[in-house]
Coordinates of C-alpha atoms in Angstrom, one line a residue:
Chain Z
X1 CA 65.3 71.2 96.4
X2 CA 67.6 73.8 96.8
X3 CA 66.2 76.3 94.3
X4 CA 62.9 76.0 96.0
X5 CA 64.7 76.9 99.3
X6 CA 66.3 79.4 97.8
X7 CA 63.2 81.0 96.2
X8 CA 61.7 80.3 99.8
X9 CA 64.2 82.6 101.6
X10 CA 64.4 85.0 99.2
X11 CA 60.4 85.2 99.0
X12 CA 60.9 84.9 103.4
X13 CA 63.4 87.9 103.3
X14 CA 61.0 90.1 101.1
X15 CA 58.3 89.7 103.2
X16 CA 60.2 90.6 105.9
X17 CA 61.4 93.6 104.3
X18 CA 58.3 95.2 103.2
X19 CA 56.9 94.5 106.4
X20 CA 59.8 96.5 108.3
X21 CA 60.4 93.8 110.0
X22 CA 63.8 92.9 108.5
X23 CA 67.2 94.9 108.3
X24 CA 67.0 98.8 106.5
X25 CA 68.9 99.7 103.4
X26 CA 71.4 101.1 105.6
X27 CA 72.3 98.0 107.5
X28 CA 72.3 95.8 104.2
X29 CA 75.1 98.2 103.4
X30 CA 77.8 95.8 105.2
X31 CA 77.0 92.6 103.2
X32 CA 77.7 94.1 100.0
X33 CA 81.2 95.6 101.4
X34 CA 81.6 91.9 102.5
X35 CA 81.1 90.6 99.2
X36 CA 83.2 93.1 97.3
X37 CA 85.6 92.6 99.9
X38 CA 85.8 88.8 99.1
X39 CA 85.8 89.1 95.3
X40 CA 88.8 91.6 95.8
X41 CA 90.2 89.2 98.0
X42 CA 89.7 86.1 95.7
X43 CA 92.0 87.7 93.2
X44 CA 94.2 88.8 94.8
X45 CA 94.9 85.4 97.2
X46 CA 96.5 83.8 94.3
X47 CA 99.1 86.7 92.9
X48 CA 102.5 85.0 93.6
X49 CA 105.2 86.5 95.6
X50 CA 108.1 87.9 93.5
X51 CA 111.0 85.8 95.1
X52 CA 109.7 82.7 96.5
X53 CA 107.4 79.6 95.2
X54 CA 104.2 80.7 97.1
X55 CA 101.2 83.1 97.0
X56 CA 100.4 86.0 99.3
X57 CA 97.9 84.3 100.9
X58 CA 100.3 81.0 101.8
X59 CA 102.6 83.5 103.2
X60 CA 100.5 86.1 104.5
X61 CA 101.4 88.7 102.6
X62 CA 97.6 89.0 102.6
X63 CA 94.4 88.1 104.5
X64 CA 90.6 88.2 104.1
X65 CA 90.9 91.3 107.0
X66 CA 93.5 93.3 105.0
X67 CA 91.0 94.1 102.4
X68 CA 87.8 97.1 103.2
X69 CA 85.6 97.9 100.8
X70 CA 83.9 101.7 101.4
X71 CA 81.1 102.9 98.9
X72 CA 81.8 106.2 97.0
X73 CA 78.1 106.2 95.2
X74 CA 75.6 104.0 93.9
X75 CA 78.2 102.3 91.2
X76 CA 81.4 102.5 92.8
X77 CA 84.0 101.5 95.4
X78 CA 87.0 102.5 97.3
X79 CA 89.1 99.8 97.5
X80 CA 91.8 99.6 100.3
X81 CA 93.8 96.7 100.9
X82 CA 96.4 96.9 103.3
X83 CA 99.3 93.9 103.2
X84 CA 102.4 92.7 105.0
X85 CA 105.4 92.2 103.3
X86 CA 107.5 89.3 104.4
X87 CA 110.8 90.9 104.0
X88 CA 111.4 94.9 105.1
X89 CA 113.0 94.7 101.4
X90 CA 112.3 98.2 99.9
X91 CA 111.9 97.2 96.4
X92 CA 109.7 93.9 97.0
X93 CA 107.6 95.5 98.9
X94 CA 107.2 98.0 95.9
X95 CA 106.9 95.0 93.6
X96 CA 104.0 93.5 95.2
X97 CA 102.3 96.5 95.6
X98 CA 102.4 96.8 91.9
X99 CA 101.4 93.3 91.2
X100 CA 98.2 94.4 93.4
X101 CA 97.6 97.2 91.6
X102 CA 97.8 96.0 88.0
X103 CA 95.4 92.4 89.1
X104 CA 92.9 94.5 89.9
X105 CA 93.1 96.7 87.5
X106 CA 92.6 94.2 85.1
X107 CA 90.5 91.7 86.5
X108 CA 88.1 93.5 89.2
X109 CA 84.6 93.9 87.6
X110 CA 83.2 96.6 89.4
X111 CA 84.4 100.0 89.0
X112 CA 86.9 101.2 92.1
X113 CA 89.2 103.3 92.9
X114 CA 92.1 101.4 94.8
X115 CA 94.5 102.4 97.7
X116 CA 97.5 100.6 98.7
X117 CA 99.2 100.2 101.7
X118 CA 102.1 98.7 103.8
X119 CA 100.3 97.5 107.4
X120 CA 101.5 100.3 109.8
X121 CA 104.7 98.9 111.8
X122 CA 105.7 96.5 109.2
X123 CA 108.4 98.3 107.5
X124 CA 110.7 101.4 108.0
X125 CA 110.9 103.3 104.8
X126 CA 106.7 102.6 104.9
X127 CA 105.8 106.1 103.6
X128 CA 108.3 105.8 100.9
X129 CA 106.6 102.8 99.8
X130 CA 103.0 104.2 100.0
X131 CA 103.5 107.3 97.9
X132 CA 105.4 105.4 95.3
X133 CA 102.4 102.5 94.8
X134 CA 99.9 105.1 95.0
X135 CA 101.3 107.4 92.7
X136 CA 99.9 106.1 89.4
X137 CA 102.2 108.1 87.0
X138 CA 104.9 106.0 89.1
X139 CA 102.9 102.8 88.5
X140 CA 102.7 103.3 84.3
X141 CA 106.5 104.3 84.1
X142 CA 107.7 101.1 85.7
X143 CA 105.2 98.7 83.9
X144 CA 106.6 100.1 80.7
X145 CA 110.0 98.7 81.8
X146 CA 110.0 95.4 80.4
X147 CA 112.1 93.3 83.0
X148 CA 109.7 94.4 85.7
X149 CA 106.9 94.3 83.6
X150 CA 108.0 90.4 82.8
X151 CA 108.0 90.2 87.0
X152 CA 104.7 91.6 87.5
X153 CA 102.8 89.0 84.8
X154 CA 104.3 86.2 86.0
X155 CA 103.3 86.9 89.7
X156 CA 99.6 87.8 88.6
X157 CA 99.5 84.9 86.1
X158 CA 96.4 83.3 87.2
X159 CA 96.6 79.6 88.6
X160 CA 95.8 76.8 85.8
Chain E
X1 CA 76.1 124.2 89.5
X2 CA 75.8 121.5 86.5
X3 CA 74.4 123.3 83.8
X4 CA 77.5 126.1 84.1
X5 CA 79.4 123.5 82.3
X6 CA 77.7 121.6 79.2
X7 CA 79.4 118.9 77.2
X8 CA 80.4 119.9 73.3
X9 CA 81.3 116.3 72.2
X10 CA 83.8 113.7 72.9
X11 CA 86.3 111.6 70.9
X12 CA 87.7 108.1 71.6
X13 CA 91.2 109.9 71.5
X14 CA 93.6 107.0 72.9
X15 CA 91.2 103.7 72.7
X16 CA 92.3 101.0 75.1
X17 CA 95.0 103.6 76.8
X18 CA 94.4 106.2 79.0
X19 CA 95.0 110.0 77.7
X20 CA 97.7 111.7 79.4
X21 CA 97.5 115.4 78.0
X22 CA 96.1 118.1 76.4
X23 CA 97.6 121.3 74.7
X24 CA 95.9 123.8 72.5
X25 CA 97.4 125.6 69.3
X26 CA 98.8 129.4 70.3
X27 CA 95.6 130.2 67.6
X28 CA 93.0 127.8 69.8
X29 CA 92.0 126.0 66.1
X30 CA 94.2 122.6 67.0
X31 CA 94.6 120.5 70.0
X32 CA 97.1 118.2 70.9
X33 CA 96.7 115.1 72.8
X34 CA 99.1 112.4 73.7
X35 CA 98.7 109.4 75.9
X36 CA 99.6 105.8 77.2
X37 CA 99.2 104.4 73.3
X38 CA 102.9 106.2 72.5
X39 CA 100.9 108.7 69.9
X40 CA 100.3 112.0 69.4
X41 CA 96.9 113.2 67.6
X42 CA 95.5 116.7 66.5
X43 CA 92.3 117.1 66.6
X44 CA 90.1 119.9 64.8
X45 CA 86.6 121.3 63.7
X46 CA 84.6 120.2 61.0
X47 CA 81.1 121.7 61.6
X48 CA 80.0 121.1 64.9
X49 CA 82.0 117.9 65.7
X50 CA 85.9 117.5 66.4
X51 CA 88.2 114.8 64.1
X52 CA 91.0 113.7 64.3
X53 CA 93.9 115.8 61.7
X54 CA 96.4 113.6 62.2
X55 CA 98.5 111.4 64.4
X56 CA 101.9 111.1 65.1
X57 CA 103.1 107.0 65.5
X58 CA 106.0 107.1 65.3
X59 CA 108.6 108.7 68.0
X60 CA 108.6 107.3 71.5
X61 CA 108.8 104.0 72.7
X62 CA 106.8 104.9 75.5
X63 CA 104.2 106.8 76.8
X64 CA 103.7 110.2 75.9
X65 CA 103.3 112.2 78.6
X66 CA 102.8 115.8 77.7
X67 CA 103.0 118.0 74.7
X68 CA 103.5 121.3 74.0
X69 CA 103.3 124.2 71.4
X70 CA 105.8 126.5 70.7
X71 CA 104.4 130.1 71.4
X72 CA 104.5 130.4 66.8
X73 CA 102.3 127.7 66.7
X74 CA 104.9 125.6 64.2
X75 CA 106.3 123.5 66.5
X76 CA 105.2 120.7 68.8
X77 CA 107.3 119.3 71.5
X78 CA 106.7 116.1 73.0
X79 CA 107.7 114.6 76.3
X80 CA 108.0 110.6 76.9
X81 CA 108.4 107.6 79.2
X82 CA 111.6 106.9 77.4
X83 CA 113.8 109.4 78.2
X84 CA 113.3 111.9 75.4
X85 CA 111.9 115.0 74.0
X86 CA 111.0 115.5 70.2
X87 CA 110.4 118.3 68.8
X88 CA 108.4 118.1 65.5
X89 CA 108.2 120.8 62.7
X90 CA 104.1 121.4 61.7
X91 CA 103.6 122.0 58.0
X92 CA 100.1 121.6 57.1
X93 CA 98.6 118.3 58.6
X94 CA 102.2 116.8 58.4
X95 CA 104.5 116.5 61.3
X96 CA 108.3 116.1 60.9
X97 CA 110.9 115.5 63.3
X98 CA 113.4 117.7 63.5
X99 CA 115.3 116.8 66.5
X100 CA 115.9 114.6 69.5
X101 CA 116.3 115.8 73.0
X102 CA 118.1 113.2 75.2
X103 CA 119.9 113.6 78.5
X104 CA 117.6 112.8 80.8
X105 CA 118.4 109.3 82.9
X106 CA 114.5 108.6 82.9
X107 CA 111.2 109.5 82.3
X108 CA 110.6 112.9 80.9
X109 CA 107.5 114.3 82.6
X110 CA 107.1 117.4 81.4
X111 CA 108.3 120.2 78.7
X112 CA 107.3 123.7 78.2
X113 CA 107.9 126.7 75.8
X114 CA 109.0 129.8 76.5
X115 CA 106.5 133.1 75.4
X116 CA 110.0 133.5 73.6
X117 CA 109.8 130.9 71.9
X118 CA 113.9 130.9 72.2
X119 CA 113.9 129.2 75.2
X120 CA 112.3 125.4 76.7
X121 CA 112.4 123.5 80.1
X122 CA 111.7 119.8 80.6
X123 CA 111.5 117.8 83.5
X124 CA 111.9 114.3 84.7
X125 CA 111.8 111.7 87.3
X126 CA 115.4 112.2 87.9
X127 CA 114.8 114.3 89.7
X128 CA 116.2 117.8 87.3
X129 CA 115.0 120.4 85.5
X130 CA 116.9 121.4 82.3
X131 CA 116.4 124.8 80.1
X132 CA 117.3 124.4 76.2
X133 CA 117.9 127.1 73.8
X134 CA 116.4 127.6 70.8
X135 CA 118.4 129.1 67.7
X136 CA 117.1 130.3 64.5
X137 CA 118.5 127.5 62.6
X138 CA 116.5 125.3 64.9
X139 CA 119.3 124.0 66.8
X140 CA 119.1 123.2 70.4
X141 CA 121.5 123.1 73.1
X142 CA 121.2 122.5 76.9
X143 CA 122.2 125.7 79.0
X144 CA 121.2 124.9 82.3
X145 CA 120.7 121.1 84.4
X146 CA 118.8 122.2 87.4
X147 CA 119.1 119.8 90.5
X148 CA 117.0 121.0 93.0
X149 CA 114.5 119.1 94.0
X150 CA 114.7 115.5 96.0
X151 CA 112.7 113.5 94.3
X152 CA 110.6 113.2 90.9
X153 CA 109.6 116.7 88.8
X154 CA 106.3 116.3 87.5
X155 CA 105.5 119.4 85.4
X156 CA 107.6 122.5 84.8
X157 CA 105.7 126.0 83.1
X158 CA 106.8 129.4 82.0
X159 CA 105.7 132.6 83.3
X160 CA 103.3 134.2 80.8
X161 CA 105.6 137.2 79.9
X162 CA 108.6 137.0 82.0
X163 CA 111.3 134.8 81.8
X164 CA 110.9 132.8 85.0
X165 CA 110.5 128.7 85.3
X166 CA 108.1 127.0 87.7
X167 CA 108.6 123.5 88.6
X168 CA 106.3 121.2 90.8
X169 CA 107.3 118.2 92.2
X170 CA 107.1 114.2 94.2
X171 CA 108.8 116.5 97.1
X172 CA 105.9 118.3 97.7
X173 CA 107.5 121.6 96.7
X174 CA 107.1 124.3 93.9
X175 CA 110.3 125.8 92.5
X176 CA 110.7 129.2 91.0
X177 CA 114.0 129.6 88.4
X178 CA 115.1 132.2 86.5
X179 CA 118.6 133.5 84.9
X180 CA 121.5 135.1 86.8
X181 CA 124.4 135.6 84.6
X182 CA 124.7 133.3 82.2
X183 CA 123.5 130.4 84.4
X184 CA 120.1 129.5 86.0
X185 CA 119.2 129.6 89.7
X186 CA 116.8 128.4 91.5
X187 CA 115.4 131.4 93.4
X188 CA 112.5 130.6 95.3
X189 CA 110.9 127.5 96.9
X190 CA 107.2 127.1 97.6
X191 CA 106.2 125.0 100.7
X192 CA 102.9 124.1 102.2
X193 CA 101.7 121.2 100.2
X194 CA 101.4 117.7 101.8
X195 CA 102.1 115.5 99.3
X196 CA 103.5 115.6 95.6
X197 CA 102.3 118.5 93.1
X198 CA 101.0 117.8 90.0
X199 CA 100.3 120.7 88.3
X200 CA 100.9 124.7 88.4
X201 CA 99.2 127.8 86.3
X202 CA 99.8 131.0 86.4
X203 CA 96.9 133.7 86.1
X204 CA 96.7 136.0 82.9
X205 CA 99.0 139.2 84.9
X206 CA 101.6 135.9 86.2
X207 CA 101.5 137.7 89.5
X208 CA 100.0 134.8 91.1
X209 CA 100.7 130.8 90.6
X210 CA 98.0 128.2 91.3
X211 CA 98.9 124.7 92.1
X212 CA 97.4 121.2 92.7
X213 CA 98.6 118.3 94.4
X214 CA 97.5 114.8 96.0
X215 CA 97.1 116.6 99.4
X216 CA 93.7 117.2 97.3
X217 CA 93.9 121.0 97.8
X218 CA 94.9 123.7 95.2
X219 CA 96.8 126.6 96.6
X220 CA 97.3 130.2 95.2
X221 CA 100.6 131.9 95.5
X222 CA 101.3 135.9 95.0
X223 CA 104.6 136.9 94.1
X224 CA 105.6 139.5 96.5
X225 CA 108.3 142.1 95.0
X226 CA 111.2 143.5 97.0
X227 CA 110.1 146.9 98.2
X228 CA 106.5 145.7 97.9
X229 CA 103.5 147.3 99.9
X230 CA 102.5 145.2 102.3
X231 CA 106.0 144.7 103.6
X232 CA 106.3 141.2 102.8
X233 CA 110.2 140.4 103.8
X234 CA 112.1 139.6 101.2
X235 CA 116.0 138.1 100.6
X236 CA 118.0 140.1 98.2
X237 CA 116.3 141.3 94.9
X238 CA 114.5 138.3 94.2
X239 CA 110.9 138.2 94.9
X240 CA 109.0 137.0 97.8
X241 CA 106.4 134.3 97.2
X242 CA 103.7 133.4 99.8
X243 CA 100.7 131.1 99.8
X244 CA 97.4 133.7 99.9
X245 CA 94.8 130.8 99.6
X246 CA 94.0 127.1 100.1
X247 CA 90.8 125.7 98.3
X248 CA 90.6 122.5 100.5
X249 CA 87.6 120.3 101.1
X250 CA 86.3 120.3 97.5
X251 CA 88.2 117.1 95.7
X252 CA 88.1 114.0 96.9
X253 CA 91.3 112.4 95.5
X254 CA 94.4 113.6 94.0
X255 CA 93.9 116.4 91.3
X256 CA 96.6 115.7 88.7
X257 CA 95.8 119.3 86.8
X258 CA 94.8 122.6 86.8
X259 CA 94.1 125.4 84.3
X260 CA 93.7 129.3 84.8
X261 CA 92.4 130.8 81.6
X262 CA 93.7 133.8 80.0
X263 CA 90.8 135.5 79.1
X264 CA 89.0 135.3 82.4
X265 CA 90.7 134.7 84.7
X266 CA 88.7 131.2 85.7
X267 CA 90.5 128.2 87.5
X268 CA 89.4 124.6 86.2
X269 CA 90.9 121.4 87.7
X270 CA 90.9 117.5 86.8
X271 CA 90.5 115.4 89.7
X272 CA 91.4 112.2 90.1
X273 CA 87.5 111.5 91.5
X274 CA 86.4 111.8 87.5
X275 CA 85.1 115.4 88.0
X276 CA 85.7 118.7 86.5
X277 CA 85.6 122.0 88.9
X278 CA 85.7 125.3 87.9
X279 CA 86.3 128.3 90.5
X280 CA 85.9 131.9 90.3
X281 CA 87.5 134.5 92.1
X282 CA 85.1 136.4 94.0
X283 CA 84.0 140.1 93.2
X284 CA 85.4 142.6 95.6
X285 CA 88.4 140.2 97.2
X286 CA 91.4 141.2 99.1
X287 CA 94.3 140.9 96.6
X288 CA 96.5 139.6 99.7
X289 CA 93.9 137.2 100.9
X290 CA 91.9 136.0 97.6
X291 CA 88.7 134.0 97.8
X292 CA 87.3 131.6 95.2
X293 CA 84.0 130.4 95.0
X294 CA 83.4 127.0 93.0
X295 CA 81.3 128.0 90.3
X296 CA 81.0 124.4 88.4
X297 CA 81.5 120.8 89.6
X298 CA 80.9 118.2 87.4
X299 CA 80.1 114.6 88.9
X300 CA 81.5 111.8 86.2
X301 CA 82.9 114.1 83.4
X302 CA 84.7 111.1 82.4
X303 CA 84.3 107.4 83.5
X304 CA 87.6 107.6 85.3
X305 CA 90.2 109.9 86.3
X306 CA 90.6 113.2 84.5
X307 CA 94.2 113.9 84.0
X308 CA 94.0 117.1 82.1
X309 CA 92.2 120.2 81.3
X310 CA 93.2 123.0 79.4
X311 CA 91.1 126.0 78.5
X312 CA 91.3 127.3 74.6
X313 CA 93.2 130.4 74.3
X314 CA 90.7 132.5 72.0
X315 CA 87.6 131.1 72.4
X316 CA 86.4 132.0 76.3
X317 CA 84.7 129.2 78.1
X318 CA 85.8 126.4 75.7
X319 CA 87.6 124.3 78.2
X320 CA 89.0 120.4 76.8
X321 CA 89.5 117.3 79.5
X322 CA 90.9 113.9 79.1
X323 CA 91.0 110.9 81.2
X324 CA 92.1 107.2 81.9
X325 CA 89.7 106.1 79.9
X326 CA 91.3 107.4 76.9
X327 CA 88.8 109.9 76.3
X328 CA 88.6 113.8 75.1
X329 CA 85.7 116.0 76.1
X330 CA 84.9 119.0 75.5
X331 CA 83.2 121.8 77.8
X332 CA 81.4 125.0 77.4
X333 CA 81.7 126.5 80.7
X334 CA 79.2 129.7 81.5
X335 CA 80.0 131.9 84.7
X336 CA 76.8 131.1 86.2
X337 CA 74.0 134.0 87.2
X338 CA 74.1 135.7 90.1
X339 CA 78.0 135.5 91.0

């Protein structure tokens, strides 16, 4: 029942479509930000934070909002995700920023280019922060250090 | 715009790594590369396709970062995540270690030979620049620790005939250096960047230094003598340097290198939106206010960020570029018609 409903829409939507009756090209443009939005977001929900027994998403380190999605061309994404650190810590902050970075490195499909931010207002030495997680020179160094590196694998270590 | 620059061929140079640099061979027969892997390979012709000569495995315990030739072409030096500098002796396909360069508290980001050949600088992220002599025995010995920038030094080069340092830097600055008595100064600072500088190049006469940063602009500096011309003010006998020309608005992330070849004077950069550009100085420009005209732009040269490119020194137009994705390419680039 459902696949025929689902072949019903789909077939619906088409119609629609051809006929110019449904949304442009342009408009569908949101939906697939949406989606890549979400699949960034799904991995990244579960990374764990450095110090205590919870995920970013229990302690809101990040949200479904803190993630856009902006096309570049046809086969790739710019990737923002912007996320709140729960303690003005300098060197958490920089911590989770790196476990961000190396998750989706590793696990997004799609190809991306990825920019990471402290939400404005959130912490002091903000810029600091920014440059260094952005810097990706920066990024290789310090996950060829091994205590950090041991850090960063057991935050991204995905969920049984 | 496309067809000014053609691809050659390219290797799988660092598989499952990312490919950090490039350097030719003073002769333009080898090239160097070295990347994420902790190796160093050589790469040269056989016919019309490019293999690999040999590799270097053992070393570092980190990434590679950048190598170097020394201006005789017998000598490779290599800078690394792990502190150190190596310096290897060339003798045929064969490369030998001959010494260690420690000192540095960090990563070593860069190192760069003299025209000398008696003298090299490195870098690192804490935050110095050093200068080593060279002896004829091969012994080296650390005669200056520079400590003059804030943060981070990501690349260091020598002028092409005199004995003057650059240095580019996390601080958003460019550093000039060169010897007073014994010791090295720094003697000028370049500002005007917005963010960290990657890279630096001089042209072929090294009256003028090109730079690239994450501010996504390149920027063109002319060295302005005491006494000069155009009555640029100058402090003491040390030269003047001022900025003579932005090229902003043509990469769309941060461009982690630039080249200005030798033999004709053309600028390439790697950008870190996987393209190559090329620019040309225009025709009948004013020497005090340069313009550049990009001449090539090449959408997707590699599958992710390009990291490096470096133009051969005897073979005009032959330019090589690696990436992230661990790959070498290389370019014939043609000045197109009509410029």
């Amino acid at each position: 029942m459902q696949r025929v409903s689902g072949l019903l829409s789909w077939t619906l939507s088409r119609v629609l479509w051809l006929s110019g009756l449904s949304e442009s090209g342009a408009a569908r443009q949101p939906r697939i930000m949406e989606e890549k939005a979400l699949e960034v977001y799904d991995l990244i929900r579960t990374i764990r934070d450095p110090e205590k027994p919870s995920t970013l998403e229990e302690l809101e380190v990040v949200s479904e909002s803190c993630v856009e999605v902006q096309e570049i061309n046809e086969e790739e994404y710019l990737v923002i995700i912007r996320f709140t650190p729960t303690v003005p810590h300098c060197s958490l902050a920089t911590l989770i920023g790196l476990c961000l970075r190396v998750k989706l490195q590793r696990c997004l499909p799609f190809k991306h280019k990825l920019e990471i931010y402290i939400s404005e207002g959130t912490h002091s030495t903000e810029e600091d922060i920014n440059k260094q997680i952005n810097d990706k020179e920066r990024v290789a160094a310090a996950m060829e250090n091994p205590n950090l590196r041991e850090i960063v694998e057991q935050c991204v270590l995905e969920p049984d | 715009m496309k067809d000014s620059l053609v691809l050659l061929g390219r290797v799988p140079a660092h598989p499952d790594s990312r490919c950090w640099f490039l350097a030719w061979n003073p002769a333009g027969t080898l090239l160097a590369s070295c990347g994420g892997d902790r190796r160093i390979r050589i790469w040269g012709t056989e016919g019309d396709s490019w293999i690999c000569k040999s590799v270097i495995s053992e070393g570092h315990q980190r990434t590679v970062r950048k190598v170097a030739w020394s201006p005789c072409g017998n000598y490779l030096a290599s800078a690394s995540f792990d502190a150190t500098t190596c310096i290897w002796k060339k003798n045929q396909d064969d490369f030998e270690c001959v010494t260690t360069l420690e000192g540095h508290e960090n990563e070593v980001k860069s190192v760069a030979w003299a025209p000398s050949g008696n003298l090299l600088a490195t870098c690192s992220r804490d935050k110095s620049v050093w200068v080593w002599e060279v002896d004829e025995e091969d012994e080296y010995e650390c005669v200056s620790v520079l400590n003059s920038h804030t943060q981070d030094v990501k690349h260091v080069v020598w002028h092409p005939s005199q004995e003057l340092l650059a240095s580019a830097s996390y601080d958003d600055t460019v550093k000039l250096y060169r010897e007073e008595e014994d010791d090295w100064v720094c003697c000028a600072t370049l500002e005007g960047h917005e963010s960290t500088v990657w890279s630096l190049a001089f042209d072929p006469s090294g009256q003028r230094l090109a730079s690239c940063s994450d501010d996504r602009t390149v920027r063109i500096w002319r060295q302005y003598p005491p006494g000069n011309e155009q009555g640029v003010a100058c402090s003491g006998s040390d030269p003047n340097w001022k900025c003579v020309c932005t090229l902003s608005g043509f990469h769309s992330r941060t461009i982690y290198d630039i080249a200005w070849c030798q033999l004709t004077g053309a600028l390439a950069t790697a950008c870190g939106d996987d393209a190559i550009r090329v620019f040309e100085e225009d025709p009948n420009s004013d020497p005090q206010q340069p313009t550049f005209s990009l001449t090539a732009h090449l959408h997707q040269a590699h599958s992710q960020d390009v990291n490096c490119v470096a133009w051969n020194p005897k073979e005009p137009g032959l330019l090589a570029s690696c990436s992230d994705d661990g790959e070498v390419a290389f370019w014939k680039y043609q000045r197109p018609e009509g410029l």
